[in-house]
mmCIF file of N, CA and C in Angstrom:
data_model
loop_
_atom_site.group_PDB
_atom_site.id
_atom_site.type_symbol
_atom_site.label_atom_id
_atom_site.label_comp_id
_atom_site.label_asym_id
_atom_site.label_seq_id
_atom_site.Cartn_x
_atom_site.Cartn_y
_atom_site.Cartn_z
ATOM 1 N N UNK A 128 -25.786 23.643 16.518
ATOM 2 C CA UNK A 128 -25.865 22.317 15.950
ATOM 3 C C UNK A 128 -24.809 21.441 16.619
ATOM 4 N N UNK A 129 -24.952 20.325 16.394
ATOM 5 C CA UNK A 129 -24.617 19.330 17.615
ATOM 6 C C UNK A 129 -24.298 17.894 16.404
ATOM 7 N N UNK A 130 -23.001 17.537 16.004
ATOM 8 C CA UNK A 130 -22.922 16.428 15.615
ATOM 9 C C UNK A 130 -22.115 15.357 16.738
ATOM 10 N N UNK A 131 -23.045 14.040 16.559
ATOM 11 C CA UNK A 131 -22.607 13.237 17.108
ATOM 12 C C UNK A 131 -22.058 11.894 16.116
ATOM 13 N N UNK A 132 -21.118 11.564 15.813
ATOM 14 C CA UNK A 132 -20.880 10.325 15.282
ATOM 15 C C UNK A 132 -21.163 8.861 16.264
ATOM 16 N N UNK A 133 -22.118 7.889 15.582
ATOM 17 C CA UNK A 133 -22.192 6.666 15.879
ATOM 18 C C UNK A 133 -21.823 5.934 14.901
ATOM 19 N N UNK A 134 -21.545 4.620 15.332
ATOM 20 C CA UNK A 134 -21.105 3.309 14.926
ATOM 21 C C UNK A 134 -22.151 2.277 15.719
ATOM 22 N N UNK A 135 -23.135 1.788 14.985
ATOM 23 C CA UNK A 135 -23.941 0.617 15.280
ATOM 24 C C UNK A 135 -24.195 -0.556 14.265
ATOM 25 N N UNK A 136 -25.354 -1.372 14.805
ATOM 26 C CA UNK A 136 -25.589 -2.381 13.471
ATOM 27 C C UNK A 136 -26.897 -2.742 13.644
ATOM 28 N N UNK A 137 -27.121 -2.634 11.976
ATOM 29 C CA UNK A 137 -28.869 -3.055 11.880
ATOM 30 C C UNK A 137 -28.843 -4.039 12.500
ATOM 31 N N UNK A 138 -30.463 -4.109 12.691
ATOM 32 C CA UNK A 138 -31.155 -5.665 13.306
ATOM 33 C C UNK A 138 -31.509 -5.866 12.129
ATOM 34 N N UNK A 139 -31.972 -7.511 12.258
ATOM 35 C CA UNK A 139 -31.695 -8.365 11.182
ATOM 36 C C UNK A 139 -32.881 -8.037 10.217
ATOM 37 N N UNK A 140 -33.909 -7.609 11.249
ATOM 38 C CA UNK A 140 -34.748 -6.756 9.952
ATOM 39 C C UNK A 140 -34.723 -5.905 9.272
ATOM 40 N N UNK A 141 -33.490 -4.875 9.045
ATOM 41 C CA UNK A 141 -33.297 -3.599 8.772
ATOM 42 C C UNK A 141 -33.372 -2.169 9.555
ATOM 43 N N UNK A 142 -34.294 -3.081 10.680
ATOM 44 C CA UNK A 142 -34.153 -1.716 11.672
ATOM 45 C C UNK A 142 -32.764 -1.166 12.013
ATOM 46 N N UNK A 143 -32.964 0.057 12.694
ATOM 47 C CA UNK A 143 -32.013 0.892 13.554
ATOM 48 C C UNK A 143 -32.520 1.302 15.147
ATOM 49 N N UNK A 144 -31.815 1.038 15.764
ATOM 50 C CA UNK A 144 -32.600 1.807 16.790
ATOM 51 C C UNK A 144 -31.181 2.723 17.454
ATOM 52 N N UNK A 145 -31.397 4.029 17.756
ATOM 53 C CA UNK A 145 -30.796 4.585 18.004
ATOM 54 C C UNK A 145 -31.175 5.434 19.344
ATOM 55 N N UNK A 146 -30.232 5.397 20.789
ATOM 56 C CA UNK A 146 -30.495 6.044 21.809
ATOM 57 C C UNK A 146 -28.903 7.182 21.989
ATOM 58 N N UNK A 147 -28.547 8.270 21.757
ATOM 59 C CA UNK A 147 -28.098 8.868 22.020
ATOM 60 C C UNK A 147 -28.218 10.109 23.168
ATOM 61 N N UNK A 148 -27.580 10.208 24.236
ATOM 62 C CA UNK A 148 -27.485 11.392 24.913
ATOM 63 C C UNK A 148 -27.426 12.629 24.398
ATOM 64 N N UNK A 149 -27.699 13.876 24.107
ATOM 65 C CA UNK A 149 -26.813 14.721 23.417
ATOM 66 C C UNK A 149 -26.858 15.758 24.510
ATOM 67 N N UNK A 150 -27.130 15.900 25.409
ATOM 68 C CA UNK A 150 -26.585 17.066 26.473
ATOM 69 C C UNK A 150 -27.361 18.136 26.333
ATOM 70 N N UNK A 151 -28.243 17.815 25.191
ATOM 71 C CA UNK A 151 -29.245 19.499 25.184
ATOM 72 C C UNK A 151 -30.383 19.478 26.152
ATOM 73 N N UNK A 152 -30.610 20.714 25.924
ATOM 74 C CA UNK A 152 -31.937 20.874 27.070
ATOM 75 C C UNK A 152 -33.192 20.104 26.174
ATOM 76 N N UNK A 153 -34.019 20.022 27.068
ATOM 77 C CA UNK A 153 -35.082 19.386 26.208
ATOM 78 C C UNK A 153 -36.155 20.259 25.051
ATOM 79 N N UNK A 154 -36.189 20.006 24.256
ATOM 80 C CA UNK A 154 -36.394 21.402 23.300
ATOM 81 C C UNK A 154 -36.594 20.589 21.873
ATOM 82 N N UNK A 155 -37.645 20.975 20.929
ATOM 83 C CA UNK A 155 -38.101 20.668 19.700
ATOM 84 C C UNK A 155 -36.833 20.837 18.860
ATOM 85 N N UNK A 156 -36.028 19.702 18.133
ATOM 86 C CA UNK A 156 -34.294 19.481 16.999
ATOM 87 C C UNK A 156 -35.529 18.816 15.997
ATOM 88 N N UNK A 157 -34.580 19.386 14.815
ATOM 89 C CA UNK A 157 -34.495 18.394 13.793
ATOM 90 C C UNK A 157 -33.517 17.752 13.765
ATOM 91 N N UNK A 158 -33.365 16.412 13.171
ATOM 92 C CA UNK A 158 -32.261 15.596 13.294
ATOM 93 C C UNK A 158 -31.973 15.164 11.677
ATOM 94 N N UNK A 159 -31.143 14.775 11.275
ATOM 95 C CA UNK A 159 -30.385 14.720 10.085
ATOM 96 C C UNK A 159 -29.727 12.755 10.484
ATOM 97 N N UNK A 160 -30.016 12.045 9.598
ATOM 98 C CA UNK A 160 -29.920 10.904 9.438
ATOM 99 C C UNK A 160 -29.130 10.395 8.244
ATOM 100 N N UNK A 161 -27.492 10.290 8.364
ATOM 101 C CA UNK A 161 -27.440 9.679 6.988
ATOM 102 C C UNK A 161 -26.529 8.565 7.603
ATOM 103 N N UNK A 162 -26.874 7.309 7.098
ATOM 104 C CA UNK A 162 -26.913 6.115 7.161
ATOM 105 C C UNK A 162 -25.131 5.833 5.715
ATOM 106 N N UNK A 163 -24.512 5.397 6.284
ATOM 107 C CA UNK A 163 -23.336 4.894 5.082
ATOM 108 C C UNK A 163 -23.051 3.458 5.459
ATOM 109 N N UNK A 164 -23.376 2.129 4.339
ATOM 110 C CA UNK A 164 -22.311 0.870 5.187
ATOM 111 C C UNK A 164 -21.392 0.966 5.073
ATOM 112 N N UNK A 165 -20.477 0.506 5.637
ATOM 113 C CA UNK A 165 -19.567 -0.178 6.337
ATOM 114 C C UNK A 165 -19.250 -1.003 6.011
ATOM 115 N N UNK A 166 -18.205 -0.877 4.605
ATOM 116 C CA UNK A 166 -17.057 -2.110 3.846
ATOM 117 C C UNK A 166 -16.739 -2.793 4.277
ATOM 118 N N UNK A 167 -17.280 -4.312 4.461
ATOM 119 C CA UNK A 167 -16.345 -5.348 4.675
ATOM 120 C C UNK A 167 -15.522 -5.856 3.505
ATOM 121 N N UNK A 168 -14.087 -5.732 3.566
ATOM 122 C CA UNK A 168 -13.070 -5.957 2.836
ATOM 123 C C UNK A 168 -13.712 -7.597 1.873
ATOM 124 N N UNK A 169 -14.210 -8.336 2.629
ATOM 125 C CA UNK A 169 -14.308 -9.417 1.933
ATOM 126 C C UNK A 169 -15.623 -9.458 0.918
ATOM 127 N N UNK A 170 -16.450 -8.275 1.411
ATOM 128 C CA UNK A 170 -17.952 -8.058 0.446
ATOM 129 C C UNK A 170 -16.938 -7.442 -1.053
ATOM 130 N N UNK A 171 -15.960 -6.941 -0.843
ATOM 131 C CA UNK A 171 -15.937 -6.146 -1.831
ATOM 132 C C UNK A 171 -15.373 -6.722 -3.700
ATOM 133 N N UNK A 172 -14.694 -7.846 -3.003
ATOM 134 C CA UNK A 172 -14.312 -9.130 -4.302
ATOM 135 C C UNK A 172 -15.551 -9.960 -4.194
ATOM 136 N N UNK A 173 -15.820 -10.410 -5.116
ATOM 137 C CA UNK A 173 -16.593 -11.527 -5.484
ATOM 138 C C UNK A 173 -16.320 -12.680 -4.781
ATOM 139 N N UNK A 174 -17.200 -13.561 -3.991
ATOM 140 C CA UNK A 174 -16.895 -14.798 -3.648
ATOM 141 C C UNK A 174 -16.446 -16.070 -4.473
ATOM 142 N N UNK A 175 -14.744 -16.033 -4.542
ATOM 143 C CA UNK A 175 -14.225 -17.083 -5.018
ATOM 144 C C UNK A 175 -13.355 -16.384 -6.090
ATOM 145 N N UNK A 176 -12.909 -14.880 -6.209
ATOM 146 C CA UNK A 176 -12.709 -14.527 -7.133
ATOM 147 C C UNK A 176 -11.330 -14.255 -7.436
ATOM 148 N N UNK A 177 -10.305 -14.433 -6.297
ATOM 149 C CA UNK A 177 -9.601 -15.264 -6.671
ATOM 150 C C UNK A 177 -8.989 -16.247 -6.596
ATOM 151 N N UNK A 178 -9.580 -17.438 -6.515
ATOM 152 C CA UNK A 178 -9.605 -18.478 -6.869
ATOM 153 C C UNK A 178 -9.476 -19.148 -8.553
ATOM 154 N N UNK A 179 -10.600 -18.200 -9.161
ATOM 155 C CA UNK A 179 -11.130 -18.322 -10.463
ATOM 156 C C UNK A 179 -9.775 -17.786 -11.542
ATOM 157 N N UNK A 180 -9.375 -16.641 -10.703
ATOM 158 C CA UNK A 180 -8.502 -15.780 -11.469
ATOM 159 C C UNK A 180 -6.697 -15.859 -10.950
ATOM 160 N N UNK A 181 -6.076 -16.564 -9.841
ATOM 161 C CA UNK A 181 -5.168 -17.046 -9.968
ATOM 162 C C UNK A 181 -4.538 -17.603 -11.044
ATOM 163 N N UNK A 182 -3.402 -17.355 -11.472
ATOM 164 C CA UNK A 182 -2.741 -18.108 -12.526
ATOM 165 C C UNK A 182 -3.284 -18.123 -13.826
ATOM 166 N N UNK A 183 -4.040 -17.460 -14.040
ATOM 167 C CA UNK A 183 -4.962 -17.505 -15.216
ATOM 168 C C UNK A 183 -4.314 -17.180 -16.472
ATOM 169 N N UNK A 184 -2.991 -17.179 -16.816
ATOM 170 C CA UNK A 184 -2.340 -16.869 -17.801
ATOM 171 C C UNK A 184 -1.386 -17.844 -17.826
ATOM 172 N N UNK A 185 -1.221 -19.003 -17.089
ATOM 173 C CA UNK A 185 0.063 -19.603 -16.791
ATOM 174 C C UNK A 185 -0.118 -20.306 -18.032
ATOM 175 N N UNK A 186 -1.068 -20.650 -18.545
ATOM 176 C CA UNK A 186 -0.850 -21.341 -20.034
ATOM 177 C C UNK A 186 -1.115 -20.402 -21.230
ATOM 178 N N UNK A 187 -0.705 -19.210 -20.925
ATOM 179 C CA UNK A 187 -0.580 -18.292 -22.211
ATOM 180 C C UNK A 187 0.664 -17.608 -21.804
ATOM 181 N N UNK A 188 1.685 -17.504 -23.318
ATOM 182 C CA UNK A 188 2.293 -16.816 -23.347
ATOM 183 C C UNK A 188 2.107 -15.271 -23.501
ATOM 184 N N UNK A 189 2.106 -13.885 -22.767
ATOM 185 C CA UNK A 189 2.176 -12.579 -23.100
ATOM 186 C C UNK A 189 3.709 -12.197 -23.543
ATOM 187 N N UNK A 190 3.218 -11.384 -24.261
ATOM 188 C CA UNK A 190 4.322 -10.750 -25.328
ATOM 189 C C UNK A 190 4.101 -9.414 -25.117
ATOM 190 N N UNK A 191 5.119 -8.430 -24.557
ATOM 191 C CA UNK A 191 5.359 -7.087 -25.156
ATOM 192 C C UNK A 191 5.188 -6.458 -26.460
ATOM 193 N N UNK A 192 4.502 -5.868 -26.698
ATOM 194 C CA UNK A 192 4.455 -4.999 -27.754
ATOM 195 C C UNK A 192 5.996 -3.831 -28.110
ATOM 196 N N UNK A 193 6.348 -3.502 -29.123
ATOM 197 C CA UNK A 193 7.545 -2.719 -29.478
ATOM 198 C C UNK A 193 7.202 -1.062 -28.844
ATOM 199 N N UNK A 194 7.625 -0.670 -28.231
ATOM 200 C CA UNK A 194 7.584 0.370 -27.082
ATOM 201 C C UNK A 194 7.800 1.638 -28.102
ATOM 202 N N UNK A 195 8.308 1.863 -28.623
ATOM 203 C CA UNK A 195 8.276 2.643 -30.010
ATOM 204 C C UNK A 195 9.810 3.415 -29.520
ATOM 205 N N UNK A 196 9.936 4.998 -30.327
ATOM 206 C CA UNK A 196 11.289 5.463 -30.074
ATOM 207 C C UNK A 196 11.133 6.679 -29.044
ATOM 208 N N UNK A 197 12.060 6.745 -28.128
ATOM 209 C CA UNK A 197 12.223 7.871 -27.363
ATOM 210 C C UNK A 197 12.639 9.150 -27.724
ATOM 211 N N UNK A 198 11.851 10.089 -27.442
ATOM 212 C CA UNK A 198 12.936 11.540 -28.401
ATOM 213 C C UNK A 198 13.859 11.892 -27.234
ATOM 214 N N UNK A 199 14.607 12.743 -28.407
ATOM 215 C CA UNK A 199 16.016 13.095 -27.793
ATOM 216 C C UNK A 199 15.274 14.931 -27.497
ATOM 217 N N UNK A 200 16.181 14.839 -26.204
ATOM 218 C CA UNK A 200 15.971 16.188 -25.339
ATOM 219 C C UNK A 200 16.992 16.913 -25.309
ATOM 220 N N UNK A 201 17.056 18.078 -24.841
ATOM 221 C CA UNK A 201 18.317 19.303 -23.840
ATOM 222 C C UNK A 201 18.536 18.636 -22.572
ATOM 223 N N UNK A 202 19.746 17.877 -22.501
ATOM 224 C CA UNK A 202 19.763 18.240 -21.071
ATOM 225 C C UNK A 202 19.429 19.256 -19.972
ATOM 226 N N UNK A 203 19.104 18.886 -19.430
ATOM 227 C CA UNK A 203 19.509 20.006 -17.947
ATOM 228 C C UNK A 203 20.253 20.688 -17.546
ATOM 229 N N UNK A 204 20.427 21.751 -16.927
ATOM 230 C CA UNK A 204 21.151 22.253 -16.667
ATOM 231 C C UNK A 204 21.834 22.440 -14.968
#
């Protein structure tokens, strides 16, 4: 078995077209196809999102809640 990693990009119709070399003799393969996109950092927030969500507290005061009591331990040794 023979993996090759590519990096390409659909055509605008969804196609793929794929021409790889692989060095084998010519001979009946099955081939294994798995397709993953390719995160663009900016697909991954919402368009405008923060914009919307900047500062969004600047006219509310937050308040801490009372953290409660710490127990007492053994030191270390």
């Amino acid at each position: 078995m023979v993996t090759i990693p590519v990096k390409t990009r659909l055509r605008s119709d969804g196609t793929l077209d794929i021409h790889v070399p692989t060095g084998l003799p010519e001979s009946d393969v099955e081939v294994l196809l798995l397709i993953e996109p390719v995160l663009n950092p900016a697909d991954v927030w919402p368009e405008g999102f923060f914009e919307r969500t900047f500062a969004a507290f600047a006219e509310q005061t937050l308040e801490r809640l009372a953290q409660g009591c710490i127990d007492s331990r053994e030191a270390l040794r």
